[in-house]
Each structure stands twice: as C-alpha cells, then as structure tokens.
Short mmCIF file of N, CA and C in Angstrom, two decimals:
data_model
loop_
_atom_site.label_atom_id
_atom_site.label_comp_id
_atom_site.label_asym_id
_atom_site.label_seq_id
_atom_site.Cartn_x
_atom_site.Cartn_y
_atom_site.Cartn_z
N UNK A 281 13.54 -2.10 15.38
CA UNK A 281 12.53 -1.06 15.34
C UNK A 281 11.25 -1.66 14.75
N UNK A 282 10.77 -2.14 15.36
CA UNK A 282 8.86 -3.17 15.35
C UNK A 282 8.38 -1.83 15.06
N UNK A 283 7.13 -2.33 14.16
CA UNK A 283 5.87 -1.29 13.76
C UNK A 283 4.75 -2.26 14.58
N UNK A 284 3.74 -1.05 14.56
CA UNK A 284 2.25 -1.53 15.49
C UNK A 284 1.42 -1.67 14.38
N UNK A 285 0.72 -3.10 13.99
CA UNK A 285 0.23 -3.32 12.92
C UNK A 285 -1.26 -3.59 13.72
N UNK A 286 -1.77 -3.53 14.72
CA UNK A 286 -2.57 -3.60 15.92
C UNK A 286 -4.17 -2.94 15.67
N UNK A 287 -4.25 -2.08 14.98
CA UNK A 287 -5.52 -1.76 14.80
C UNK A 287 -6.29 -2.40 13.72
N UNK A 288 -7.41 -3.04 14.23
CA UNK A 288 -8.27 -3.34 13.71
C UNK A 288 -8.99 -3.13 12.56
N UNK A 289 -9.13 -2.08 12.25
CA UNK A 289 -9.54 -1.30 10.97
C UNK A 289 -8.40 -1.96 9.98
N UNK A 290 -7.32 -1.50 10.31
CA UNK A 290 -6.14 -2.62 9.42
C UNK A 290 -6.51 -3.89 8.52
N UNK A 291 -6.86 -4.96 9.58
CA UNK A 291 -7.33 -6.17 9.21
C UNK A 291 -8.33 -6.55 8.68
N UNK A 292 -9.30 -5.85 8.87
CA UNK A 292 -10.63 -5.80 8.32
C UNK A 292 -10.69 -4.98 6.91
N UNK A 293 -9.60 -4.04 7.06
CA UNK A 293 -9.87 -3.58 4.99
C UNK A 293 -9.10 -4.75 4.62
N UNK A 294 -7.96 -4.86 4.68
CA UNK A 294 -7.12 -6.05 4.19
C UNK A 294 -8.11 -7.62 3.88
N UNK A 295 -9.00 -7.61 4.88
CA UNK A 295 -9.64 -9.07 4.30
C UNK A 295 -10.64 -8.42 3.08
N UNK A 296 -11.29 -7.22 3.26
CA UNK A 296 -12.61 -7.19 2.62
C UNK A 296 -11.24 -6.38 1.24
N UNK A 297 -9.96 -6.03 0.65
CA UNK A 297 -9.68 -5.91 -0.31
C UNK A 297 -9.55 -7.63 -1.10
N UNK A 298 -9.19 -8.41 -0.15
CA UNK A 298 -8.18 -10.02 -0.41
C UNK A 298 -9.71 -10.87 -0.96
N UNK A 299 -11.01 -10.26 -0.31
CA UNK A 299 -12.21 -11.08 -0.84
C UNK A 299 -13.29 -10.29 -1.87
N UNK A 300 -12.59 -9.54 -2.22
CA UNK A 300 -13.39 -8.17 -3.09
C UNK A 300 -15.11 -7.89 -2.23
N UNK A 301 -14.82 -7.84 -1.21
CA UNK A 301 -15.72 -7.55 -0.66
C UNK A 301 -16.32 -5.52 -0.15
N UNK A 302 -16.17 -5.36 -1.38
CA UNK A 302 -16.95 -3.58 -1.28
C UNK A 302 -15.91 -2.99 -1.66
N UNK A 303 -14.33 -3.19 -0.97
CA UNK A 303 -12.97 -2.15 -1.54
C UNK A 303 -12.37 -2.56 -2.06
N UNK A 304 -11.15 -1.90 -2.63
CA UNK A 304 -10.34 -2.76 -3.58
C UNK A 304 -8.99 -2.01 -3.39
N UNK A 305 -8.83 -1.26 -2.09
CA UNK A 305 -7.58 -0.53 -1.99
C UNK A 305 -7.94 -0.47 -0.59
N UNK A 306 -6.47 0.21 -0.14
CA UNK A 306 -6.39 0.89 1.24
C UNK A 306 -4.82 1.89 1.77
N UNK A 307 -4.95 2.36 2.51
CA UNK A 307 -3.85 3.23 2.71
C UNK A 307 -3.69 3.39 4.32
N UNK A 308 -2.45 2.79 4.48
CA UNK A 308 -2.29 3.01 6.07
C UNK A 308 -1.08 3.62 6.23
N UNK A 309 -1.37 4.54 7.07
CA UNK A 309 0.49 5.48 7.91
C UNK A 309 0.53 5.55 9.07
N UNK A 310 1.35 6.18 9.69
CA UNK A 310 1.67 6.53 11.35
C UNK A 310 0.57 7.48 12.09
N UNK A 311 0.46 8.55 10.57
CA UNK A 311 -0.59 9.86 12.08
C UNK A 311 0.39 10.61 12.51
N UNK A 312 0.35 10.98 13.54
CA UNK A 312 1.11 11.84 14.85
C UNK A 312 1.77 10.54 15.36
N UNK A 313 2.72 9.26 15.30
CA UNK A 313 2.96 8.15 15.89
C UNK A 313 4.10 8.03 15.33
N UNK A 314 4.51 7.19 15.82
CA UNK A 314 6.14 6.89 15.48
C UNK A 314 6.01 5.28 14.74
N UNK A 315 5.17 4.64 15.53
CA UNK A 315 5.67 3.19 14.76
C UNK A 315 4.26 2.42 15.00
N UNK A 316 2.97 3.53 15.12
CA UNK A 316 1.74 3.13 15.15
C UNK A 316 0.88 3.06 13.84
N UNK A 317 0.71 1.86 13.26
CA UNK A 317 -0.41 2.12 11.53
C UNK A 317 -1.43 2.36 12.02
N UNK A 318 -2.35 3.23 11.50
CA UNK A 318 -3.59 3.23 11.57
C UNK A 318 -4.18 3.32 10.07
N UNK A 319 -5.45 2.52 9.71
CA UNK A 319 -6.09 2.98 8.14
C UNK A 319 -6.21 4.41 7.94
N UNK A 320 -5.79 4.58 6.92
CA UNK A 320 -6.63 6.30 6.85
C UNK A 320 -7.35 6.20 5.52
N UNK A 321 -7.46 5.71 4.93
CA UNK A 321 -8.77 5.26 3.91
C UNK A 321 -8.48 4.24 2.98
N UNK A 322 -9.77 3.68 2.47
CA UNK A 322 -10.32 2.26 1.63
C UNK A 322 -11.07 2.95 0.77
N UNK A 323 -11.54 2.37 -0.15
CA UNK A 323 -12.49 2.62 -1.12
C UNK A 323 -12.53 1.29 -2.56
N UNK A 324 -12.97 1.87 -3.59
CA UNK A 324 -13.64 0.66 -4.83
C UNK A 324 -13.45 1.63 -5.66
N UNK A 325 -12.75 3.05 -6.07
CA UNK A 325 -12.56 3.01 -6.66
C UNK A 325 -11.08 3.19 -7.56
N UNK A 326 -10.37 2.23 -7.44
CA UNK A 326 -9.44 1.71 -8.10
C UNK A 326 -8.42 2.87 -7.59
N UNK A 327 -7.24 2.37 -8.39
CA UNK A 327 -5.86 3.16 -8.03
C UNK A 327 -5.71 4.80 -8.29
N UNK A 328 -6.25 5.50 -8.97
CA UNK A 328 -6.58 6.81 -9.26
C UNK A 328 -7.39 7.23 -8.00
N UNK A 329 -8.38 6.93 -7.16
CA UNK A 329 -9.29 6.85 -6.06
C UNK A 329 -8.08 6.96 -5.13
N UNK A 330 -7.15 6.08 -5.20
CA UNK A 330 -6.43 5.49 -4.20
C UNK A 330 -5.09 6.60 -4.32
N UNK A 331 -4.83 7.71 -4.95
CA UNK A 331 -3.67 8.19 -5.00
C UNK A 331 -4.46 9.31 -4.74
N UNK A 332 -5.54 9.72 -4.14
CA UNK A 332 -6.01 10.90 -3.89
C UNK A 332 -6.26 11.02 -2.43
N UNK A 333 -5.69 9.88 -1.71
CA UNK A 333 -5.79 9.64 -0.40
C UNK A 333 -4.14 9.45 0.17
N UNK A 334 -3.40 9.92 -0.65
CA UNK A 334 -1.82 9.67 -0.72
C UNK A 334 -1.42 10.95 0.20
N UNK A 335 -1.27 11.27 1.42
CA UNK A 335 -0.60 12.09 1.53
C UNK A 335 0.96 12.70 1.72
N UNK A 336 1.88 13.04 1.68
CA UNK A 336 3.32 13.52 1.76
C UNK A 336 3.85 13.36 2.77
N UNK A 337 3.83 11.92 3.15
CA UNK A 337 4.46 11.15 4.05
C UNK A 337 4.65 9.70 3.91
N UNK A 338 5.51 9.04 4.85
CA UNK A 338 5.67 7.50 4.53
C UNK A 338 4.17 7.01 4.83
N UNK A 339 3.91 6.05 4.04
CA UNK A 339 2.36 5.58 3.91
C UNK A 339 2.48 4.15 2.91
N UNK A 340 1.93 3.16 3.28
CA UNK A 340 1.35 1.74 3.28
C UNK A 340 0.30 1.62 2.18
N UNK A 341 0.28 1.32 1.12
CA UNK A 341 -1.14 1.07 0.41
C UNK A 341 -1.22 -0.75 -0.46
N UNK A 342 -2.24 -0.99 -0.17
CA UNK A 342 -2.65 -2.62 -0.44
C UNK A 342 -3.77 -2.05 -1.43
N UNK A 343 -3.49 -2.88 -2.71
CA UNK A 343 -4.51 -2.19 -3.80
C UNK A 343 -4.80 -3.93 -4.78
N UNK A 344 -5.88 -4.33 -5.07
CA UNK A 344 -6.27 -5.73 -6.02
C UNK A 344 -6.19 -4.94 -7.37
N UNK A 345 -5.71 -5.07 -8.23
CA UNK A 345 -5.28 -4.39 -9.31
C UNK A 345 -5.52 -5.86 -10.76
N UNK A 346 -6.28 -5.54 -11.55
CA UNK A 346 -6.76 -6.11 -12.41
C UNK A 346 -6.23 -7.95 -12.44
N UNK A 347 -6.60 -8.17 -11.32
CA UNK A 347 -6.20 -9.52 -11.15
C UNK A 347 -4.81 -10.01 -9.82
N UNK A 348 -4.30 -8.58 -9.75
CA UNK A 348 -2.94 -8.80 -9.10
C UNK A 348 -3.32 -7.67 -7.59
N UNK A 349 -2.36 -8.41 -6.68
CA UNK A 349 -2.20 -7.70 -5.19
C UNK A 349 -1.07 -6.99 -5.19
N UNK A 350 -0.76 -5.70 -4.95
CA UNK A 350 -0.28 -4.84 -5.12
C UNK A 350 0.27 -4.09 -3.95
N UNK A 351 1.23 -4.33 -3.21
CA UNK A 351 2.02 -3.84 -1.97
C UNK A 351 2.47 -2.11 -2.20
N UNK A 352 2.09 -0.89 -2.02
CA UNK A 352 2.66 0.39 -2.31
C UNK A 352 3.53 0.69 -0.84
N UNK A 353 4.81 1.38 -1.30
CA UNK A 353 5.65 1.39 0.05
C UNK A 353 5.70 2.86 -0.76
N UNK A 354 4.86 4.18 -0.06
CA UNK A 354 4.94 5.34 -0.64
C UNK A 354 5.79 6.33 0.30
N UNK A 355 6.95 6.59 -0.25
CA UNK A 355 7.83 7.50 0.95
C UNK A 355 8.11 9.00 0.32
N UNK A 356 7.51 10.03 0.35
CA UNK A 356 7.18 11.51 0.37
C UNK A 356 8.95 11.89 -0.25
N UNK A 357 8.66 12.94 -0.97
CA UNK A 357 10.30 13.41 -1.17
C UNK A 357 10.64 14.17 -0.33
N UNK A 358 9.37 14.87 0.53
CA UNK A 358 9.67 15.76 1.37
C UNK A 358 9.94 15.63 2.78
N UNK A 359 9.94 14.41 3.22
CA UNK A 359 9.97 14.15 4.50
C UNK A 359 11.53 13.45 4.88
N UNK A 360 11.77 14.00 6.41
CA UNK A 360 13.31 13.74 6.67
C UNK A 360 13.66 12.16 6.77
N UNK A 361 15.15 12.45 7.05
CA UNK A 361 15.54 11.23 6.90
C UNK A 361 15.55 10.31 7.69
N UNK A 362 15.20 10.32 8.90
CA UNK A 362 14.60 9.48 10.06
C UNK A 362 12.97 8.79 9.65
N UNK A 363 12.60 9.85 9.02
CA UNK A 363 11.28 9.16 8.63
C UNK A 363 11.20 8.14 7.43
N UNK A 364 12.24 8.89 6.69
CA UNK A 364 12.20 7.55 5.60
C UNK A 364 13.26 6.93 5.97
N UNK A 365 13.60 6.40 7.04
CA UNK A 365 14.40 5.34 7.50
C UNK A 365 13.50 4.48 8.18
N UNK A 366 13.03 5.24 8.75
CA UNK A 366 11.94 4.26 9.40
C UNK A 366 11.07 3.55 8.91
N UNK A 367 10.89 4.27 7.52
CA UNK A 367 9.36 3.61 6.67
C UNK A 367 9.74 2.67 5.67
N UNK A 368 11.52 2.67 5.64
CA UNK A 368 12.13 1.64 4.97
C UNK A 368 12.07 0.36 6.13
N UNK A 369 12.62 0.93 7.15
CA UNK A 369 12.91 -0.66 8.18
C UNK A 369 10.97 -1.00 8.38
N UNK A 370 10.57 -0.46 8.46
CA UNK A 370 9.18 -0.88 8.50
C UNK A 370 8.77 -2.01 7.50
N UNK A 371 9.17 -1.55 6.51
CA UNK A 371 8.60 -2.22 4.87
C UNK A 371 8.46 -3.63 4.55
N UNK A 372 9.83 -4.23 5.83
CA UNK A 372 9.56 -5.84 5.41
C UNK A 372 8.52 -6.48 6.67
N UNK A 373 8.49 -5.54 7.54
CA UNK A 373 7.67 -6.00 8.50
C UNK A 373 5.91 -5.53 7.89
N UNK A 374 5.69 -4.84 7.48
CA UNK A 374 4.12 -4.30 6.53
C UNK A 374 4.13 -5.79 5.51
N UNK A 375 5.02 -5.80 4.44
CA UNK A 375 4.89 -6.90 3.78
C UNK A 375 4.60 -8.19 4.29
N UNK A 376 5.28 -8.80 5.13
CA UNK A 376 4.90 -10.02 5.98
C UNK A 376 3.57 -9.63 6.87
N UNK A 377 2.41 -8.48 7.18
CA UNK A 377 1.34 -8.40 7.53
C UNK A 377 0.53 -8.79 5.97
N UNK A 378 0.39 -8.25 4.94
CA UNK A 378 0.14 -7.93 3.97
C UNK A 378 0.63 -9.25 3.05
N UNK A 379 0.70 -10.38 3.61
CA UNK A 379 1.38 -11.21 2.89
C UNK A 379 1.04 -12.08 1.58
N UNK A 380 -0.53 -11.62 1.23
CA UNK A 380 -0.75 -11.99 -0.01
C UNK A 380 -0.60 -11.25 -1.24
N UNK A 381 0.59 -10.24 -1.43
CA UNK A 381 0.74 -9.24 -2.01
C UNK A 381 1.27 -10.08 -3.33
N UNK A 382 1.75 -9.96 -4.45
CA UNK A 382 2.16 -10.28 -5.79
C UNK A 382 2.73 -9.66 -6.34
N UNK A 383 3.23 -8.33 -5.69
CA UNK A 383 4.56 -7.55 -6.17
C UNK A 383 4.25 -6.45 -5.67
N UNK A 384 5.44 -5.88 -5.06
CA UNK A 384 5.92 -4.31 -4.43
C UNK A 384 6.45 -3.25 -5.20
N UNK A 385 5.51 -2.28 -5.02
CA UNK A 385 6.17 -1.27 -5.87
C UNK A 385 6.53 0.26 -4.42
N UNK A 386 7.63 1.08 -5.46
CA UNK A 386 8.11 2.15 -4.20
C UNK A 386 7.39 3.09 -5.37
N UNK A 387 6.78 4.08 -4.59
CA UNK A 387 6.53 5.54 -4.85
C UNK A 387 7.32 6.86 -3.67
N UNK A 388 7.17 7.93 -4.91
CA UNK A 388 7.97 9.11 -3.48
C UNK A 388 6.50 10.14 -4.08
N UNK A 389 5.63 10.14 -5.27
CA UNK A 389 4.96 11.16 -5.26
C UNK A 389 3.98 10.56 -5.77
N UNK A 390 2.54 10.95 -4.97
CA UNK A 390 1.41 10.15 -5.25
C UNK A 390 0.75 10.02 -6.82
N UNK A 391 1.48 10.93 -7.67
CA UNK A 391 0.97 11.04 -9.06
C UNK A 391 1.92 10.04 -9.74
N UNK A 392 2.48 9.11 -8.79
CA UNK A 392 3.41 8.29 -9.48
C UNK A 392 2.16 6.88 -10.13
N UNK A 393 1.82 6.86 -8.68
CA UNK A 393 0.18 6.19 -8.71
C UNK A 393 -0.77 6.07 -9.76
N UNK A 394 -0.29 5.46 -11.13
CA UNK A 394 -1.27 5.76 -12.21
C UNK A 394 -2.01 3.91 -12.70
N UNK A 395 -2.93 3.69 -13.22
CA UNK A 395 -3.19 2.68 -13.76
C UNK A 395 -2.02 1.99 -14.42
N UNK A 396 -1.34 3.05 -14.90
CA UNK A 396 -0.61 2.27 -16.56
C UNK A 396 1.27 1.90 -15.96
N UNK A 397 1.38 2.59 -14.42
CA UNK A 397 2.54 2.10 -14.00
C UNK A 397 2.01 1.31 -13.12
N UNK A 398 1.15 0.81 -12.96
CA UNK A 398 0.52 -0.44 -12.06
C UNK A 398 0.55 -1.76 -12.97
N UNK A 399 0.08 -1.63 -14.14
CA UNK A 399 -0.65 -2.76 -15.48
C UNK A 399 1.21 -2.83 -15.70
N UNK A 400 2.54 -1.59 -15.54
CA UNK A 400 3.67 -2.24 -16.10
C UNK A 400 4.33 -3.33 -15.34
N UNK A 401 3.90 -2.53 -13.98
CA UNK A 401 4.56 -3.58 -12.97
C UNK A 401 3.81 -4.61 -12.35
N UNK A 402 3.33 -5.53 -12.82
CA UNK A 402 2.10 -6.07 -12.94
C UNK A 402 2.38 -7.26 -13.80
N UNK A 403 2.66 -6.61 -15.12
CA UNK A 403 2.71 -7.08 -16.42
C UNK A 403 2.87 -9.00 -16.43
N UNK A 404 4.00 -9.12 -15.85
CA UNK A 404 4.94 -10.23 -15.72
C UNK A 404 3.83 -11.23 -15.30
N UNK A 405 3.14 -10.89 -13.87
CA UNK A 405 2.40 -11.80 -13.47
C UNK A 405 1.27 -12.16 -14.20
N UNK A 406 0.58 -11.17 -15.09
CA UNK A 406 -0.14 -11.91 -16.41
C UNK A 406 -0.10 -12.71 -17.22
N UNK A 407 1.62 -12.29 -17.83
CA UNK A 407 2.05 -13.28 -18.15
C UNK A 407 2.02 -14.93 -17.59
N UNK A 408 2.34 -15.09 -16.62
CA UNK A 408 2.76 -16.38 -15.54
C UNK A 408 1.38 -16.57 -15.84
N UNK A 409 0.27 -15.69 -15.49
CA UNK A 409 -1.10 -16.65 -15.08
C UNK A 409 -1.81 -17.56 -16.16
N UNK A 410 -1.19 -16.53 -17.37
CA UNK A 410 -1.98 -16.68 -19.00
C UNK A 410 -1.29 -18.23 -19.64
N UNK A 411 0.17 -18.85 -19.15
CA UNK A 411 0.75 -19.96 -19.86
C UNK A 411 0.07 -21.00 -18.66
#
C-alpha cells in the first residue's frame, strides 16, 4: 500500500524548512484521497503555530525544532481503523521522503504538540551535539 508523495508543494516546504528558508514547519495529509499527500500548511511560527493547523485526522508534520528535525506521525483518536492503518503503513514510506528527520514522534491529539514535549524528545540529541 504506496502513498503519493508527488505534489510539489511537498518538496518545496520540505527544502525551504531543511534550509530555514522563511518556514520552519509543515503539515501534510490525504484530503478527500486515500493515499494522495498534499501540503495543507507551512509557516515560521514554531510548533504551537504548527498544532493549530493539526486537524483530526492521520496527518504528516516536518517541524526544525531548536536545532533538531522533527518527523510528527499525527493519527486522530477519532478516526477508524482503516485509516489509522493506513497512516501507520504509510509512516515508513513519509519518513524515507522526509529523510533528514532526527527523531519521530507519534501524536493522537494536536494539543499533544507542545514546545516542552518537543525540547523532551529532542533532549538526547543535544546532548550528542554538545560532547
């Protein structure tokens, strides 16, 4: 079960988050589609910005987070189980698009999305960079 990683808008937030070029997040899902990504928004301002564009469905978010790349695999509590089957088998195929990521985190509710559970899961790679 292949996902369509195909639209353009895709690739183009992904470079301008990877070169801090204007955004620093992004959020991609299906739509009305079964195994089609499309962006549904970017922006600069940080992960709080970025969980207000979260909607209650399986959804994709690439976020540069105080030094670190940040993979979000956000799957809704409310949505059936075909859908979050799908947005699981999807997940390693998004990651290998997304491949300069530095750690994956799962969300089910966009208020999971905070600075301070980003900086925890995060943490480690500060560590690594700082010795």
């Amino acid at each position: 079960m292949a996902c369509n990683l195909s639209d353009s808008q895709i690739a183009e937030a992904y470079s301008q988050v990877l070169s801090n070029d204007g955004i620093d997040w992004m959020v991609i899902g299906y739509g009305s589609t079964r195994d089609r990504l499309s962006l549904y928004a970017s922006g600069d301002g940080g992960v709080t910005e970025m969980a207000l564009h979260v909607p209650d469905e399986v959804v994709f978010c690439f976020i540069s987070f105080e030094g670190s790349r940040v993979l979000v695999t956000h799957v809704a509590e409310k949505i059936s189980g075909v859908q979050r089957a799908r947005g699981l088998a999807h997940q390693k195929e998004v990651a290998g698009f997304f491949n300069h990521h530095d750690v994956t985190v799962n969300t089910a509710k966009p208020s999971e999305l905070t600075p301070t559970m980003l900086r925890d899961k995060t943490r480690h790679l500060a560590i690594k960079k700082s010795k």
